[in-house]
Coordinates of C-alpha atoms in Angstrom, one line a residue:
Chain A
M906 CA 18.8 -9.9 9.1
S907 CA 17.2 -8.7 12.4
R908 CA 13.5 -9.1 12.8
K909 CA 11.6 -6.2 11.3
K910 CA 9.5 -4.1 13.7
G911 CA 5.7 -4.6 13.5
R912 CA 3.4 -2.0 12.2
L913 CA 0.4 -0.5 13.9
F914 CA -2.9 -0.7 12.0
V915 CA -6.1 1.1 13.1
I916 CA -9.4 -0.2 11.8
S917 CA -12.3 2.2 12.1
G918 CA -15.7 2.5 10.6
P919 CA -19.3 3.1 11.6
S920 CA -21.2 0.5 13.5
G921 CA -22.7 -2.0 11.0
T922 CA -19.9 -1.9 8.5
G923 CA -18.4 -5.3 9.6
K924 CA -15.3 -3.8 11.0
G925 CA -15.3 -6.3 14.0
T926 CA -15.4 -9.2 11.6
V927 CA -12.5 -7.9 9.5
C928 CA -10.4 -7.4 12.7
A929 CA -11.3 -10.9 14.0
E930 CA -10.1 -12.4 10.6
L931 CA -6.9 -10.4 10.6
L932 CA -6.1 -11.6 14.1
K933 CA -6.1 -15.2 12.8
D934 CA -3.1 -14.4 10.6
I935 CA 0.4 -15.1 11.9
G936 CA 2.2 -12.0 12.8
N937 CA -0.8 -9.9 13.8
E938 CA -1.8 -9.3 17.4
F939 CA -4.6 -7.5 19.2
S940 CA -3.9 -5.1 22.0
V941 CA -5.8 -5.5 25.2
S942 CA -7.6 -2.3 26.2
M943 CA -8.2 -0.8 29.7
T944 CA -11.7 0.0 30.8
T945 CA -13.6 1.2 33.9
R946 CA -16.7 -1.0 33.0
A947 CA -17.4 -4.0 35.1
P948 CA -16.3 -7.4 33.7
R949 CA -19.1 -9.5 32.2
E950 CA -19.6 -13.2 32.9
G951 CA -16.5 -15.1 31.6
E952 CA -14.4 -12.1 30.9
V953 CA -10.8 -12.3 32.3
H954 CA -8.7 -9.4 33.4
G955 CA -5.8 -9.0 30.9
R956 CA -7.6 -11.0 28.2
E957 CA -10.7 -9.1 27.2
Y958 CA -9.8 -6.0 29.1
F959 CA -7.7 -4.7 31.9
F960 CA -10.5 -3.8 34.4
V961 CA -9.6 -0.9 36.5
T962 CA -11.3 1.7 38.7
R963 CA -12.0 5.2 37.5
E964 CA -9.1 6.5 39.7
E965 CA -6.6 4.1 38.2
F966 CA -7.8 5.0 34.7
N967 CA -7.4 8.7 35.4
A968 CA -4.0 8.2 36.8
N969 CA -3.0 6.5 33.5
I970 CA -4.4 9.4 31.5
E971 CA -2.3 11.8 33.6
A972 CA 0.8 9.7 33.2
G973 CA 0.3 9.8 29.4
N974 CA 0.0 6.0 29.3
F975 CA -2.7 5.9 26.6
L976 CA -2.3 5.9 22.8
E977 CA -6.0 6.9 22.8
H978 CA -8.9 6.9 25.2
A979 CA -12.6 7.7 25.1
Q980 CA -15.7 7.8 27.1
V981 CA -18.5 5.5 25.8
F982 CA -21.7 6.1 27.8
D983 CA -20.6 5.9 31.4
N984 CA -17.4 4.0 30.9
L985 CA -13.9 4.9 29.9
Y986 CA -11.8 2.8 27.5
G987 CA -8.2 3.3 26.6
T988 CA -5.3 1.6 24.6
P989 CA -2.2 1.3 26.8
K990 CA 0.8 2.6 24.9
D991 CA 3.4 0.3 26.4
M992 CA 1.5 -2.8 25.4
V993 CA 1.3 -1.7 21.8
L994 CA 4.9 -0.6 21.6
S995 CA 6.3 -3.9 23.1
R996 CA 4.3 -5.9 20.6
L997 CA 5.6 -3.8 17.7
D998 CA 9.1 -4.2 19.1
R999 CA 8.7 -7.9 19.1
G1000 CA 7.9 -7.8 15.4
Y1001 CA 4.1 -8.2 15.6
N1002 CA 1.7 -6.0 13.8
V1003 CA -0.9 -4.6 16.1
I1004 CA -4.5 -4.2 15.0
L1005 CA -6.6 -1.7 16.9
D1006 CA -10.4 -1.8 16.4
I1007 CA -11.3 1.8 17.5
D1008 CA -13.6 4.6 16.5
V1009 CA -12.5 7.5 14.3
Q1010 CA -11.9 9.9 17.2
G1011 CA -9.5 7.3 18.7
G1012 CA -7.9 6.8 15.3
L1013 CA -7.1 10.5 15.1
Q1014 CA -5.6 10.4 18.6
V1015 CA -3.4 7.5 17.5
R1016 CA -2.3 9.4 14.4
K1017 CA -1.2 12.3 16.6
A1018 CA 0.8 10.0 18.9
M1019 CA 2.2 7.7 16.2
P1020 CA 2.2 9.4 12.8
E1021 CA 3.6 6.1 11.2
A1022 CA 0.4 4.2 12.2
V1023 CA -1.7 3.0 9.2
L1024 CA -5.3 4.0 9.3
I1025 CA -7.9 2.0 7.5
F1026 CA -11.6 3.0 7.2
I1027 CA -14.3 0.5 6.6
L1028 CA -17.2 1.9 4.6
P1029 CA -20.7 0.4 4.0
P1030 CA -21.6 -0.1 0.3
S1031 CA -24.2 2.7 0.8
L1032 CA -26.2 4.4 3.5
T1033 CA -29.3 2.5 2.4
E1034 CA -27.4 -0.8 2.9
L1035 CA -26.1 0.4 6.3
R1036 CA -29.6 1.3 7.4
R1037 CA -30.8 -2.2 6.2
R1038 CA -28.0 -3.9 8.2
L1039 CA -28.7 -1.8 11.4
E1040 CA -32.5 -2.6 11.1
G1041 CA -31.6 -6.3 10.4
R1042 CA -30.1 -6.5 13.9
G1043 CA -33.7 -6.8 15.1
T1044 CA -33.1 -5.3 18.5
E1045 CA -32.7 -1.8 17.1
D1046 CA -35.7 0.6 17.4
P1047 CA -36.1 3.1 14.5
E1048 CA -34.9 6.0 16.6
K1049 CA -31.7 4.2 17.5
V1050 CA -31.2 3.3 13.8
E1051 CA -31.5 7.0 12.8
K1052 CA -29.1 8.0 15.6
R1053 CA -26.6 5.3 14.4
L1054 CA -26.9 6.6 10.8
G1055 CA -26.2 10.2 12.0
E1056 CA -23.1 8.9 13.9
A1057 CA -22.0 7.0 10.8
L1058 CA -22.1 10.2 8.7
N1059 CA -20.1 12.1 11.3
E1060 CA -17.5 9.4 11.2
I1061 CA -17.4 9.2 7.4
R1062 CA -16.8 13.0 7.2
L1063 CA -13.4 12.3 8.8
I1064 CA -12.3 9.7 6.2
G1065 CA -9.8 12.2 4.7
E1066 CA -7.6 11.7 7.8
Y1067 CA -7.4 8.0 6.9
D1068 CA -4.8 6.3 4.7
Y1069 CA -7.0 3.6 3.1
Y1070 CA -10.7 2.8 2.7
I1071 CA -12.4 -0.6 2.2
V1072 CA -15.9 -0.7 0.9
N1073 CA -17.4 -3.8 2.6
N1074 CA -19.7 -5.2 -0.1
D1075 CA -18.5 -8.8 0.6
I1076 CA -16.8 -9.7 3.9
D1077 CA -14.3 -12.1 2.2
E1078 CA -13.2 -9.5 -0.3
A1079 CA -13.0 -6.9 2.5
V1080 CA -10.7 -9.1 4.5
A1081 CA -8.6 -9.9 1.5
L1082 CA -8.1 -6.2 0.8
A1083 CA -7.2 -5.6 4.4
R1084 CA -4.6 -8.3 4.1
S1085 CA -3.3 -6.8 0.9
I1086 CA -2.9 -3.4 2.6
I1087 CA -1.0 -5.0 5.5
A1088 CA 1.3 -6.8 3.1
A1089 CA 1.9 -3.7 0.9
E1090 CA 2.7 -1.6 3.9
K1091 CA 5.4 -4.1 4.9
A1092 CA 6.8 -3.9 1.4
K1093 CA 7.3 -0.1 1.4
V1094 CA 10.8 1.1 1.0
P1095 CA 11.5 2.6 4.4
E1096 CA 11.7 6.4 4.4
A1097 CA 14.9 6.2 6.4
V1098 CA 16.7 4.5 3.5
R1099 CA 16.3 7.5 1.2
P1100 CA 18.5 10.2 2.8
L1101 CA 21.2 7.5 3.4
I1102 CA 21.3 6.6 -0.3
R1103 CA 21.2 10.2 -1.4
E1104 CA 24.1 11.0 0.9
Y1105 CA 26.0 8.1 -0.5
E1106 CA 25.3 9.2 -4.0
K1107 CA 26.6 12.7 -3.3
E1108 CA 29.8 11.4 -1.7
T1109 CA 30.6 9.0 -4.6
N1110 CA 29.7 11.4 -7.5
Chain B
M518 CA -20.2 6.0 -9.8
S519 CA -17.9 6.9 -12.7
R520 CA -15.1 4.5 -13.5
K521 CA -12.0 5.1 -11.5
K522 CA -8.8 6.1 -13.4
G523 CA -6.2 3.4 -13.6
R524 CA -2.8 3.7 -11.9
L525 CA 0.7 3.5 -13.4
F526 CA 3.0 0.9 -12.0
V527 CA 6.7 0.6 -12.8
I528 CA 8.4 -2.7 -12.2
S529 CA 12.2 -2.5 -12.1
G530 CA 15.0 -4.7 -10.9
P531 CA 18.3 -6.1 -12.0
S532 CA 18.4 -8.8 -14.8
G533 CA 17.9 -12.2 -13.1
T534 CA 15.4 -11.1 -10.5
G535 CA 12.4 -12.5 -12.2
K536 CA 10.9 -9.1 -13.0
G537 CA 9.7 -10.2 -16.4
T538 CA 7.8 -13.2 -14.9
V539 CA 6.1 -10.9 -12.3
C540 CA 5.0 -8.5 -15.0
A541 CA 3.7 -11.3 -17.2
E542 CA 1.6 -12.7 -14.3
L543 CA 0.2 -9.2 -13.5
L544 CA -0.9 -8.8 -17.1
K545 CA -3.1 -11.8 -16.8
D546 CA -5.2 -10.0 -14.2
I547 CA -8.3 -8.1 -15.3
G548 CA -7.8 -4.4 -15.2
N549 CA -4.1 -4.4 -15.9
E550 CA -2.5 -3.6 -19.3
F551 CA 0.9 -3.4 -20.8
S552 CA 2.0 -0.5 -22.8
V553 CA 3.6 -1.0 -26.2
S554 CA 7.0 0.6 -26.5
M555 CA 8.6 2.2 -29.5
T556 CA 12.0 1.1 -30.7
T557 CA 14.6 1.6 -33.5
R558 CA 15.6 -2.0 -33.5
A559 CA 14.5 -4.2 -36.4
P560 CA 11.5 -6.5 -35.8
R561 CA 12.4 -10.2 -35.2
E562 CA 10.6 -13.1 -36.9
G563 CA 7.0 -13.1 -35.9
E564 CA 7.0 -9.7 -34.2
V565 CA 4.1 -7.4 -35.2
H566 CA 4.3 -3.6 -35.4
G567 CA 2.0 -2.2 -32.6
R568 CA 2.0 -5.5 -30.7
E569 CA 5.5 -6.2 -29.5
Y570 CA 6.8 -2.8 -30.4
F571 CA 6.2 0.2 -32.6
F572 CA 9.1 -0.2 -35.0
V573 CA 10.4 3.2 -36.2
T574 CA 13.4 4.7 -37.8
R575 CA 16.0 6.6 -35.7
E576 CA 14.7 9.9 -37.3
E577 CA 11.1 9.1 -36.3
F578 CA 12.3 8.2 -32.8
N579 CA 14.3 11.4 -32.4
A580 CA 11.3 13.5 -33.6
N581 CA 9.2 11.8 -30.8
I582 CA 11.9 12.7 -28.2
E583 CA 11.9 16.3 -29.4
A584 CA 8.1 16.5 -29.3
G585 CA 8.2 15.3 -25.7
N586 CA 6.1 12.2 -26.6
F587 CA 8.0 9.8 -24.3
L588 CA 7.4 9.1 -20.6
E589 CA 10.9 7.6 -20.6
H590 CA 13.4 6.5 -23.2
A591 CA 16.8 4.9 -23.2
Q592 CA 19.5 3.6 -25.5
V593 CA 20.3 -0.1 -25.1
F594 CA 23.4 -1.1 -27.1
D595 CA 22.8 0.4 -30.5
N596 CA 19.0 0.7 -30.2
L597 CA 16.6 3.3 -28.8
Y598 CA 13.6 2.3 -26.7
G599 CA 10.8 4.5 -25.4
T600 CA 7.4 4.5 -23.7
P601 CA 4.9 6.6 -25.6
K602 CA 3.1 9.0 -23.2
D603 CA -0.2 9.1 -25.0
M604 CA -0.6 5.4 -25.1
V605 CA -0.1 5.2 -21.3
L606 CA -2.4 8.1 -20.5
S607 CA -5.3 6.8 -22.7
R608 CA -5.2 3.4 -21.0
L609 CA -5.2 5.1 -17.5
D610 CA -8.1 7.3 -18.6
R611 CA -10.0 4.2 -19.7
G612 CA -9.6 2.8 -16.1
Y613 CA -6.9 0.3 -16.7
N614 CA -3.7 0.0 -14.6
V615 CA -0.6 0.2 -16.8
I616 CA 2.4 -2.0 -15.9
L617 CA 5.8 -0.8 -17.2
D618 CA 8.7 -3.3 -17.2
I619 CA 11.6 -0.8 -17.4
D620 CA 15.0 -0.3 -15.9
V621 CA 15.7 2.0 -12.9
Q622 CA 16.9 4.9 -15.0
G623 CA 13.6 4.7 -16.9
G624 CA 11.7 4.4 -13.6
L625 CA 13.3 7.7 -12.4
Q626 CA 12.3 9.4 -15.7
V627 CA 8.7 8.2 -15.2
R628 CA 8.7 9.5 -11.6
K629 CA 9.7 12.9 -12.8
A630 CA 7.0 13.0 -15.5
M631 CA 4.3 11.4 -13.4
P632 CA 4.9 11.8 -9.7
E633 CA 1.8 9.7 -8.9
A634 CA 3.3 6.6 -10.6
V635 CA 3.9 3.7 -8.2
L636 CA 7.5 2.3 -8.4
I637 CA 8.2 -1.3 -7.4
F638 CA 11.7 -2.7 -7.1
I639 CA 12.3 -6.5 -7.4
L640 CA 15.2 -7.7 -5.4
P641 CA 17.1 -11.0 -5.6
P642 CA 17.2 -12.9 -2.2
S643 CA 21.0 -12.2 -2.2
L644 CA 23.8 -11.4 -4.5
T645 CA 25.1 -15.0 -4.2
E646 CA 21.7 -16.2 -5.4
L647 CA 21.6 -13.6 -8.2
R648 CA 25.1 -14.8 -9.4
R649 CA 23.8 -18.4 -9.3
R650 CA 20.8 -17.5 -11.4
L651 CA 22.9 -15.6 -13.9
E652 CA 25.3 -18.5 -14.2
G653 CA 22.5 -20.9 -14.5
R654 CA 21.4 -19.4 -17.7
G655 CA 24.3 -21.3 -19.2
T656 CA 25.0 -19.0 -22.1
E657 CA 26.6 -16.4 -19.8
D658 CA 30.4 -16.3 -19.7
P659 CA 32.0 -15.4 -16.3
E660 CA 33.0 -11.9 -17.5
K661 CA 29.4 -11.2 -18.5
V662 CA 28.1 -12.5 -15.2
E663 CA 30.5 -10.1 -13.3
K664 CA 29.3 -7.2 -15.5
R665 CA 25.7 -8.0 -14.8
L666 CA 26.3 -8.2 -11.1
G667 CA 28.0 -4.8 -11.2
E668 CA 25.0 -3.4 -13.1
A669 CA 22.7 -5.0 -10.5
L670 CA 24.5 -3.2 -7.7
N671 CA 24.3 0.1 -9.5
E672 CA 20.5 -0.4 -9.9
I673 CA 20.0 -1.4 -6.2
R674 CA 21.8 1.7 -5.0
L675 CA 18.8 3.6 -6.4
I676 CA 16.1 1.6 -4.5
G677 CA 15.6 4.6 -2.2
E678 CA 13.7 6.3 -5.1
Y679 CA 11.2 3.5 -5.3
D680 CA 8.0 3.1 -3.3
Y681 CA 8.0 -0.7 -2.7
Y682 CA 10.4 -3.6 -2.8
I683 CA 9.7 -7.2 -3.3
V684 CA 12.3 -9.8 -2.5
N685 CA 11.8 -12.6 -5.0
N686 CA 12.5 -15.7 -3.0
D687 CA 9.6 -17.5 -4.5
I688 CA 7.9 -16.4 -7.7
D689 CA 4.3 -17.1 -6.5
E690 CA 4.8 -15.1 -3.3
A691 CA 6.5 -12.3 -5.3
V692 CA 3.5 -12.1 -7.7
A693 CA 1.0 -12.3 -4.7
L694 CA 2.8 -9.4 -3.1
A695 CA 2.8 -7.4 -6.3
R696 CA -1.0 -8.0 -6.5
S697 CA -1.4 -6.8 -2.9
I698 CA 0.5 -3.6 -3.6
I699 CA -1.7 -2.9 -6.6
A700 CA -4.9 -3.6 -4.6
A701 CA -3.7 -1.5 -1.7
E702 CA -2.7 1.4 -3.9
K703 CA -6.3 1.4 -5.3
A704 CA -7.6 1.5 -1.7
K705 CA -5.8 4.6 -0.7
V706 CA -7.9 7.5 0.3
P707 CA -7.3 10.0 -2.5
E708 CA -5.1 12.9 -1.4
A709 CA -7.6 15.3 -3.2
V710 CA -10.2 14.3 -0.6
R711 CA -8.3 15.7 2.3
P712 CA -8.3 19.5 1.7
L713 CA -12.0 19.3 0.6
I714 CA -13.0 17.7 3.9
R715 CA -10.8 20.1 6.0
E716 CA -12.4 23.0 4.2
Y717 CA -15.9 21.6 4.9
E718 CA -14.9 21.1 8.6
K719 CA -13.8 24.7 8.9
E720 CA -17.0 26.0 7.4
T721 CA -19.3 24.0 9.5
N722 CA -17.5 24.4 12.8

C-alpha cells in the first residue's frame, strides 16, 4: 500500500489556554511536523533562518502575498507572519501530518484554502480560570489582562467554524484528546471511496 | 453544565475480525453501555431474560416490528434479532454512549433511523489473514470458511457507508483506536452551534 498522505491540523485558541504546550507535545509524536513560518520581524538571539522562521523583508513578504504563496498570513503589531503553502503541501505529500499553531483568523483562512484541514479549538475551563492564568503570568498589568480577555471572547465567538474543541482543564488530558482526534481523523473512511462503491453497486445490481 | 447526551456507536465487520473483542473492551470503559437485543431464539443454559437478550415469541417480535420499535432487526438462520429503540434512546438520554455490535445490514438500518450514529467498520489485515483466522477456529470445514470469506467480501463492499475503519492487526491497537474515535466524536463542535453563531455574527456586524 502506498504511503497515506498526511493531514493538516490547525490548533487555535486564546492566549493562556495552553495551545502552545499542546502543539509542542504533538510535535514529539512520530508522523507530525511543524511548518516553519515566514516573518518580517528581526531574528532574536539564537534564532536560525529556516528553523524558527524564514526571516524576510517586508518587500519579500508582500511579493509572496501577491504570488498567493501563503496558506494564511496576518499582521501582529508591526510585523507580518505567514504560513508558506508549498512547505505545508510538501510535508503532507511525504505522509506527515502538519500542525499549525495559529490564531482563529488564520484558521479561517486555512479553511478557505484547504477545506479538508482539521480545525481544533482549545478552550479554557472558564473565563475566570483564563483570567487567573493571564494574571499568574506576573508580567501582565490589569489593563492588558482585560484586553486579552476581550480578545479571547472574540476568538471563542468563532468556535462554530471549528471541527473540534478541547477544554484544557488538565494539560495531559488535553494532549491525549488532541492525539485521539488526530488518530480518529486518520481512521475516517475517505469520502472518495463512497461514490466509487455506490457506482460499483449500481453496475453489479 | 447539564450532562451531555451519549452517542450511538455501531461496530460492524466480518466474522473473524475481532469485532466482538473490541466491543467487549469498550464496554469496560466508564460511560459506555451495551444495549440488550430482542430475539426469538430459545435461551441457552445460564442466559437471563433482559441480560443477554429479551427472549420473546415470534408473534411478540412481529408486533414490535409493526409498532416500529426496532432500530434494526434481522433474521439469522431461523431466528429473529432486533435492537429495541426505546432502550437505546433512554441510555443516550442518560448520557451513556451505546455500543451496538451488529452486522453491516443492521448498521445501514441504524444509519437510516438515526443519521447521527457513528459507524465503525473493523477490517482484517488481509483476506489471507482472515482465512487463516477462520481456519484456525478448528471447527470450521473448508466449505464453511469459503462461505464466510464470501460474506466478508459482501460486507466490506459496503464500507463506504461507514464513518471510520479500523484495521485489526493488533487487538490492543484496534481497541485504542476505537477509544480515540469515541473521544474525538465527543470533542466535535456540535453542528447546532454553527447557525446560532452565524446568526449572532450577522446581527452584531
